[in-house]
Short mmCIF file of C-alpha atoms in Angstrom, two decimals:
data_model
loop_
_atom_site.label_atom_id
_atom_site.label_comp_id
_atom_site.label_asym_id
_atom_site.label_seq_id
_atom_site.Cartn_x
_atom_site.Cartn_y
_atom_site.Cartn_z
CA MET A 1 -3.99 4.03 34.05
CA ILE A 2 -2.07 1.07 32.52
CA ASP A 3 1.64 1.87 31.63
CA PHE A 4 1.33 0.60 28.03
CA LYS A 5 5.04 0.76 27.40
CA GLN A 6 5.51 -1.62 30.36
CA GLU A 7 2.59 -3.68 29.17
CA LEU A 8 4.40 -4.21 25.82
CA LYS A 9 7.18 -6.03 27.66
CA ASN A 10 4.70 -8.61 28.91
CA TYR A 11 4.15 -9.82 25.26
CA THR A 12 6.48 -12.67 24.41
CA PRO A 13 7.43 -14.17 21.02
CA ILE A 14 5.42 -17.16 19.78
CA ASP A 15 7.33 -20.46 19.49
CA LEU A 16 6.65 -21.25 15.93
CA ASP A 17 8.84 -24.32 15.85
CA LYS A 18 6.89 -25.84 18.75
CA LEU A 19 3.60 -25.11 16.99
CA LEU A 20 4.75 -26.69 13.75
CA LYS A 21 5.56 -29.93 15.62
CA THR A 22 1.93 -30.25 16.66
CA ASN A 23 0.55 -28.76 13.48
CA PRO A 24 2.94 -29.57 10.57
CA ASN A 25 0.35 -28.60 7.92
CA MET A 26 -0.06 -25.00 9.21
CA PRO A 27 -1.01 -22.73 6.32
CA ASP A 28 1.65 -20.34 5.08
CA ASN A 29 -0.34 -17.20 5.86
CA LEU A 30 -0.50 -18.29 9.55
CA LYS A 31 3.21 -19.07 9.62
CA ASN A 32 4.08 -15.69 8.04
CA SER A 33 1.73 -13.95 10.37
CA ILE A 34 3.52 -15.48 13.38
CA LEU A 35 6.94 -14.55 11.97
CA LEU A 36 5.80 -10.91 11.48
CA TYR A 37 4.32 -10.84 15.01
CA ASN A 38 7.70 -11.97 16.51
CA LYS A 39 9.60 -9.49 14.22
CA ALA A 40 7.36 -6.63 15.45
CA LEU A 41 8.23 -7.48 19.05
CA ASP A 42 11.97 -7.44 18.13
CA ASN A 43 11.57 -4.08 16.44
CA PHE A 44 9.78 -2.68 19.42
CA ARG A 45 12.58 -3.67 21.67
CA THR A 46 15.11 -1.87 19.42
CA LYS A 47 13.01 1.28 19.57
CA SER A 48 11.67 0.89 16.02
CA GLU A 49 7.95 1.30 16.98
CA ASP A 50 7.00 2.51 13.41
CA ILE A 51 8.44 -0.59 11.78
CA ALA A 52 6.72 -2.76 14.47
CA ILE A 53 3.44 -1.22 13.60
CA ILE A 54 3.94 -1.90 9.87
CA GLU A 55 4.84 -5.54 10.54
CA LEU A 56 1.83 -6.02 12.82
CA LYS A 57 -0.55 -4.58 10.16
CA LYS A 58 0.86 -7.12 7.71
CA ALA A 59 0.51 -9.94 10.24
CA ILE A 60 -3.11 -8.97 10.88
CA SER A 61 -3.85 -8.85 7.12
CA LEU A 62 -2.59 -12.44 6.92
CA ASN A 63 -4.49 -13.60 9.93
CA PRO A 64 -7.40 -11.21 10.63
CA ASP A 65 -8.72 -13.38 13.45
CA SER A 66 -5.56 -13.13 15.63
CA CYS A 67 -6.89 -11.08 18.62
CA GLU A 68 -3.42 -11.30 20.14
CA SER A 69 -1.87 -9.50 17.25
CA ILE A 70 -4.71 -6.93 17.13
CA ASN A 71 -4.34 -6.35 20.88
CA LEU A 72 -0.63 -5.86 20.51
CA LEU A 73 -1.11 -3.35 17.70
CA GLY A 74 -3.47 -1.39 20.01
CA VAL A 75 -0.92 -1.48 22.87
CA LEU A 76 1.73 -0.23 20.45
CA TYR A 77 -0.47 2.71 19.44
CA ALA A 78 -1.18 3.44 23.09
CA GLY A 79 2.49 3.17 23.94
CA THR A 80 3.27 5.88 21.31
CA GLY A 81 0.58 8.15 22.66
CA ASP A 82 -1.97 7.62 19.91
CA TYR A 83 -4.91 6.73 22.19
CA THR A 84 -7.60 7.33 19.54
CA LYS A 85 -6.24 4.63 17.28
CA ALA A 86 -5.56 2.40 20.20
CA ARG A 87 -9.21 2.55 21.29
CA GLU A 88 -10.35 1.79 17.78
CA ILE A 89 -8.17 -1.32 17.69
CA PHE A 90 -9.35 -2.56 21.10
CA GLU A 91 -13.00 -2.03 20.07
CA LYS A 92 -12.20 -4.13 16.93
CA VAL A 93 -11.05 -6.98 19.22
CA ILE A 94 -14.23 -6.70 21.36
CA SER A 95 -16.35 -6.84 18.20
CA LYS A 96 -14.72 -10.21 17.32
CA ASP A 97 -14.60 -11.59 20.95
CA ARG A 98 -16.88 -9.87 23.47
CA ASN A 99 -15.19 -11.82 26.35
CA ASN A 100 -11.61 -10.78 25.43
CA LEU A 101 -10.44 -9.65 28.91
CA LYS A 102 -7.26 -8.02 27.70
CA ALA A 103 -9.05 -5.69 25.19
CA LEU A 104 -11.70 -4.85 27.87
CA GLU A 105 -9.02 -4.05 30.35
CA TYR A 106 -7.12 -1.86 27.93
CA ILE A 107 -10.14 0.05 26.69
CA LYS A 108 -11.35 0.69 30.27
CA ALA A 109 -7.87 2.00 31.06
CA LEU A 110 -8.28 4.57 28.20
CA ASP A 111 -11.99 5.30 29.10
CA PRO A 112 -13.10 4.48 32.62
CA ASN A 113 -16.70 5.25 31.65
CA TYR A 114 -16.69 2.56 28.87
CA ASN A 115 -19.85 0.45 29.01
CA GLN A 116 -19.72 -2.65 26.90
CA SER A 117 -23.38 -3.58 27.30
CA GLY A 118 -24.36 0.01 26.33
CA ASN A 119 -22.22 -0.25 23.18
CA VAL A 120 -23.75 -3.63 22.35
CA LYS A 121 -27.29 -2.16 22.70
CA GLY A 122 -26.30 0.71 20.53
CA ASN A 123 -24.94 -1.66 17.91
CA GLN A 124 -28.09 -3.68 18.00
CA LYS A 125 -30.17 -0.59 17.56
CA ASP A 126 -27.96 0.44 14.59
CA LYS A 127 -28.41 -2.97 13.04
CA LYS A 128 -32.21 -2.68 13.45
CA GLU A 129 -32.24 0.82 11.85
CA SER A 130 -29.99 -0.44 9.02
CA LYS A 131 -32.33 -3.39 8.43
CA LYS A 132 -35.34 -1.00 8.22
CA VAL A 133 -33.49 1.17 5.73
CA ALA A 134 -32.41 -1.87 3.66
CA CYS A 135 -36.06 -3.09 3.53
CA ALA A 136 -37.29 0.27 2.44
CA ASN A 137 -34.63 0.46 -0.25
CA GLU A 138 -35.56 -2.94 -1.48
CA LYS A 139 -39.25 -2.01 -1.68
CA ASN A 140 -38.46 1.14 -3.57
CA THR A 141 -35.78 -0.05 -6.03
CA GLY A 142 -36.70 -3.69 -6.49
CA GLU A 143 -34.56 -6.77 -7.07
CA LEU A 144 -31.73 -4.94 -8.95
CA SER A 145 -30.89 -2.71 -5.89
CA TYR A 146 -30.82 -5.83 -3.73
CA ALA A 147 -28.52 -7.60 -6.15
CA THR A 148 -26.19 -4.54 -6.24
CA THR A 149 -25.89 -4.59 -2.48
CA ASN A 150 -25.09 -8.31 -2.48
CA TYR A 151 -22.56 -7.67 -5.24
CA ILE A 152 -20.70 -5.09 -3.10
CA SER A 153 -20.65 -7.42 -0.23
CA ASN A 154 -19.21 -10.24 -2.29
CA ILE A 155 -16.62 -7.95 -3.83
CA LYS A 156 -15.46 -6.82 -0.29
CA GLN A 157 -14.94 -10.44 0.63
CA LEU A 158 -12.89 -11.02 -2.46
CA LEU A 159 -10.81 -7.97 -1.86
CA LYS A 160 -9.66 -9.49 1.47
CA LYS A 161 -8.20 -12.35 -0.52
CA ASP A 162 -6.65 -10.52 -3.44
CA PRO A 163 -7.53 -6.79 -3.72
CA ALA A 164 -5.52 -5.97 -6.84
CA LYS A 165 -7.12 -8.79 -8.82
CA TYR A 166 -10.67 -7.85 -8.29
CA ILE A 167 -10.54 -4.03 -8.32
CA LEU A 168 -11.29 -3.77 -12.13
CA GLY A 169 -14.08 -6.30 -11.80
CA PHE A 170 -15.65 -4.21 -9.03
CA ALA A 171 -15.50 -1.04 -11.18
CA ALA A 172 -17.11 -2.84 -14.10
CA GLY A 173 -19.78 -4.32 -11.80
CA VAL A 174 -20.64 -0.85 -10.36
CA LEU A 175 -21.22 0.61 -13.85
CA VAL A 176 -23.25 -2.38 -15.13
CA ALA A 177 -25.41 -2.35 -11.93
CA PHE A 178 -26.08 1.34 -12.30
CA LEU A 179 -26.91 1.11 -16.02
CA LEU A 180 -29.18 -1.87 -15.48
CA SER A 181 -30.90 -0.19 -12.65
CA PHE A 182 -31.38 2.97 -14.73
CA GLY A 183 -32.77 0.91 -17.63
CA PHE A 184 -35.13 -0.96 -15.37
CA LYS A 185 -36.53 2.22 -13.88
CA SER A 186 -36.78 3.83 -17.39
CA GLU A 187 -38.74 0.83 -18.70
CA GLU A 188 -41.05 0.90 -15.67
CA ALA A 189 -41.64 4.64 -16.12
CA VAL A 190 -42.42 4.18 -19.78
CA VAL A 191 -44.97 1.46 -19.15
CA HIS A 192 -46.72 3.48 -16.51
CA THR A 193 -46.70 6.58 -18.61
CA SER A 194 -48.00 4.91 -21.73
CA SER A 195 -50.82 3.25 -19.81
CA SER A 196 -51.88 6.47 -18.23
CA ILE A 197 -54.21 8.78 -20.27
CA ASP A 198 -54.78 11.39 -17.57
CA ASN A 199 -52.28 14.28 -17.76
CA THR A 200 -52.15 14.64 -14.00
CA SER A 201 -51.24 10.96 -13.65
CA GLN A 202 -48.51 11.32 -16.30
CA ALA A 203 -46.98 14.23 -14.37
CA GLU A 204 -47.00 12.19 -11.18
CA ASN A 205 -45.30 9.28 -12.90
CA LYS A 206 -42.69 11.66 -14.35
CA GLU A 207 -41.98 13.09 -10.96
CA ASP A 208 -41.74 9.60 -9.47
CA PHE A 209 -39.33 8.59 -12.14
CA GLU A 210 -37.13 11.60 -11.57
CA GLN A 211 -37.05 10.95 -7.80
CA LYS A 212 -36.05 7.32 -8.36
CA TYR A 213 -33.43 8.34 -10.92
CA ASN A 214 -31.93 10.96 -8.55
CA LYS A 215 -31.83 8.30 -5.85
CA LEU A 216 -30.05 5.78 -8.19
CA ASN A 217 -27.61 8.53 -9.16
CA GLU A 218 -26.81 9.24 -5.55
CA GLU A 219 -26.28 5.51 -4.92
CA TYR A 220 -23.93 5.44 -7.94
CA LYS A 221 -21.86 8.31 -6.54
CA VAL A 222 -21.56 6.47 -3.21
CA LEU A 223 -20.39 3.41 -5.05
CA LEU A 224 -17.82 5.42 -6.90
CA GLY A 225 -16.60 6.80 -3.58
CA GLN A 226 -16.29 3.26 -2.21
CA LEU A 227 -14.40 2.23 -5.30
CA ASP A 228 -11.84 5.05 -4.74
CA ASN A 229 -11.43 4.00 -1.18
CA LEU A 230 -10.86 0.43 -2.20
CA LYS A 231 -8.25 1.56 -4.76
CA ASN A 232 -6.38 3.57 -2.05
CA SER A 233 -6.49 0.62 0.34
CA THR A 234 -5.19 -1.76 -2.35
CA GLN A 235 -2.35 0.66 -3.26
CA ASN A 236 -1.43 1.08 0.43
CA TYR A 237 -1.37 -2.66 0.91
CA SER A 238 0.73 -3.20 -2.24
CA ASN A 239 3.25 -0.50 -1.14
CA LEU A 240 3.47 -1.91 2.42
CA THR A 241 4.15 -5.32 1.04
CA LYS A 242 6.92 -4.09 -1.27
CA LEU A 243 8.54 -2.10 1.58
CA LEU A 244 8.68 -5.22 3.66
CA GLU A 245 10.25 -7.13 0.81
CA ILE A 246 12.83 -4.42 0.31
CA ASP A 247 13.62 -4.42 4.05
CA LYS A 248 14.32 -8.19 3.82
CA LEU A 249 16.65 -7.68 0.75
CA VAL A 250 18.60 -5.00 2.60
CA LEU A 251 18.97 -7.28 5.57
CA GLU A 252 20.33 -9.94 3.22
CA GLN A 253 22.74 -7.29 1.79
CA ASN A 254 21.17 -7.70 -1.70
CA TYR A 255 21.41 -3.99 -2.32
CA VAL A 256 21.01 -4.04 -6.13
CA ALA A 257 17.66 -5.89 -5.98
CA ALA A 258 16.48 -3.52 -3.14
CA ALA A 259 17.54 -0.48 -5.16
CA ASP A 260 15.65 -1.79 -8.27
CA MET A 261 12.44 -2.12 -6.19
CA LEU A 262 12.94 1.33 -4.57
CA ALA A 263 13.44 2.98 -7.98
CA ALA A 264 10.19 1.39 -9.20
CA LEU A 265 8.15 2.71 -6.28
CA ASN A 266 6.18 5.94 -6.64
CA ALA A 267 7.43 7.89 -3.60
CA ALA A 268 4.67 10.49 -4.10
CA GLU A 269 2.07 7.93 -3.10
CA LEU A 270 3.77 7.21 0.31
CA LYS A 271 2.83 9.04 3.48
CA GLY A 272 3.58 8.85 7.15
CA ILE A 273 5.27 5.64 8.40
CA GLU A 274 5.55 4.18 4.84
CA LYS A 275 7.38 7.38 3.54
CA ALA A 276 9.72 7.31 6.60
CA LYS A 277 10.55 3.65 5.93
CA TYR A 278 11.08 4.31 2.18
CA ASP A 279 13.57 7.14 3.02
CA SER A 280 15.33 4.93 5.49
CA LEU A 281 15.73 2.13 2.98
CA ARG A 282 17.04 4.44 0.27
CA GLY A 283 19.71 5.62 2.73
CA GLN A 284 20.71 2.06 3.39
CA ALA A 285 20.68 0.64 -0.12
CA MET A 286 21.04 3.13 -2.95
CA GLU A 287 24.62 4.27 -2.64
CA LYS A 288 25.88 0.72 -1.88
CA ALA A 289 24.01 -0.48 -4.95
CA ALA A 290 25.48 2.32 -7.04
CA LYS A 291 28.96 1.41 -5.93
CA GLU A 292 28.38 -2.17 -6.87
CA ILE A 293 26.95 -1.43 -10.34
CA PHE A 294 29.60 1.20 -11.00
CA THR A 295 32.33 -1.44 -10.39
CA GLN A 296 30.52 -3.79 -12.87
CA GLY A 297 30.34 -0.96 -15.39
CA ARG A 298 34.08 -0.32 -15.03
CA GLU A 299 34.87 -3.99 -15.69
CA LEU A 300 32.70 -4.02 -18.83
CA TYR A 301 34.33 -0.76 -19.97
CA LYS A 302 37.78 -2.24 -19.66
CA LYS A 303 36.65 -5.17 -21.78
CA LYS A 304 35.39 -2.64 -24.41
CA GLN A 305 31.83 -3.89 -23.97
CA PHE A 306 30.56 -0.30 -24.18
CA LYS A 307 26.84 -0.96 -24.75
CA GLU A 308 26.59 -3.14 -21.60
CA ALA A 309 28.90 -0.76 -19.67
CA LEU A 310 26.62 2.17 -20.57
CA GLU A 311 23.54 0.37 -19.20
CA LYS A 312 25.34 -0.04 -15.86
CA PHE A 313 26.36 3.62 -15.71
CA ASP A 314 22.93 4.69 -16.55
CA LYS A 315 21.61 2.56 -13.71
CA VAL A 316 24.03 4.29 -11.30
CA VAL A 317 22.46 7.68 -12.25
CA LEU A 318 19.02 6.20 -11.74
CA TYR A 319 19.93 5.07 -8.17
CA VAL A 320 21.72 8.12 -6.84
CA GLY A 321 21.86 10.92 -9.26
CA GLU A 322 24.73 12.78 -7.58
CA TRP A 323 27.31 10.86 -5.56
CA LYS A 324 31.06 10.76 -4.86
CA ASN A 325 31.91 9.17 -8.20
CA SER A 326 29.56 11.25 -10.36
CA ASN A 327 32.39 12.83 -12.28
CA ALA A 328 33.81 9.43 -13.28
CA THR A 329 30.33 8.01 -14.03
CA THR A 330 29.50 10.92 -16.38
CA TYR A 331 32.83 10.73 -18.09
CA TYR A 332 32.57 6.95 -18.72
CA ARG A 333 29.05 7.42 -20.05
CA GLY A 334 30.48 10.05 -22.51
CA VAL A 335 33.16 7.60 -23.73
CA CYS A 336 30.59 4.77 -24.16
CA TYR A 337 28.41 7.08 -26.18
CA LEU A 338 31.38 8.10 -28.30
CA GLU A 339 32.37 4.44 -28.95
CA LEU A 340 28.74 3.73 -29.88
CA ASN A 341 28.79 6.59 -32.44
CA ASN A 342 26.43 8.81 -30.58
CA ARG A 343 28.54 12.02 -30.78
CA ASP A 344 25.83 14.37 -29.51
CA LYS A 345 25.31 12.41 -26.26
CA ALA A 346 29.04 12.04 -25.85
CA LEU A 347 29.61 15.74 -26.22
CA GLU A 348 26.80 16.46 -23.77
CA ALA A 349 28.35 14.19 -21.17
CA PHE A 350 31.89 15.65 -21.54
CA LYS A 351 30.53 19.21 -21.26
CA GLU A 352 28.63 18.24 -18.03
CA VAL A 353 31.89 16.92 -16.53
CA ILE A 354 33.80 20.15 -17.35
CA SER A 355 30.94 22.26 -16.04
CA LYS A 356 30.19 20.49 -12.84
CA TYR A 357 33.71 19.17 -11.91
CA PRO A 358 36.14 21.61 -13.50
CA SER A 359 39.03 20.80 -11.09
CA SER A 360 38.84 17.08 -11.44
CA SER A 361 41.11 14.95 -13.66
CA PHE A 362 37.99 13.70 -15.49
CA ALA A 363 37.42 17.34 -16.63
CA ARG A 364 40.86 17.30 -18.27
CA TYR A 365 40.10 13.86 -19.86
CA SER A 366 36.78 15.22 -21.16
CA GLN A 367 38.40 18.30 -22.68
CA SER A 368 40.92 16.05 -24.43
CA ARG A 369 38.19 13.86 -25.78
CA MET A 370 36.35 16.99 -27.09
CA ASN A 371 39.57 18.21 -28.74
CA GLU A 372 39.91 14.88 -30.52
CA MET A 373 36.29 14.96 -31.69
CA ASN A 374 36.80 18.54 -33.09
CA SER A 375 40.07 17.63 -34.86
#
């Protein structure tokens, strides 16, 4: 069997500068795809396989036809022991390029009994069966069902370009298609029923209508399931893009901008690699951002710009909640509230300092402030 970890070392970065000399008008998506490909190789070499996988997924989303990137993703999965995902990836390459020797070599290493020609025949058979089903559906449900199928196909193509933009359009289209189909069948049933005098014929028409309605209802449920999957895919894509942007901000030491983006993310939606990356970025950015904003708040406080200072101290709490300067942060928030004539909030902050940090100097300052308020 191939040593996939060793195989990863055979992949070398792409010389983007050289490519740009021969192709200066290269589209941005291809340039960014190459940059992410090279970055994934760097992360693999620094033992950050999870980050490398994220970056490769992004690279492939920008350039879906890059078999080299897809192959590398498969090798990464195989190198981490996830052979099931690796095989799926290599099969995707073969579906794009049947003569891709690398993908064939890799998949045969995972499955010595793999038979490409057998798989192709199976695929052709599946396509023939799908075609028969499609023809039967078209015959039974008419032009509207055919239009609905085409609509879904078109929406999937649009989602590849900008998934967030078209998701609402897809939802509306699904509902319209269902309602039109239902109306079409209802009208057809009414015409047949009104033209039939015989009671037996009417019963048959009613039964036929109910069967067609049930079939349309099932199709509608399938479409709703597809819509949910597309929503999830869109959200995952959006979260992945944001995490990569945050990673770049952290590398540039722009901790406040990174912390703002992290605070805006819904951590409950993140799972697996994305959740691990999110936690890692929080550890790198949040306290450094809190320290920076706290310093800005202190400067505004000294200038007696209490409203602006309070906004900074509130931001510190949003970033870290509890940290080494929490007693000072809470005390300064209390003073700002007091200066802004919000006595209730000020009293609440001073009591919190005394309760949580009773031995600190800020607890004594808080008690002194409360005595002044009472007198």
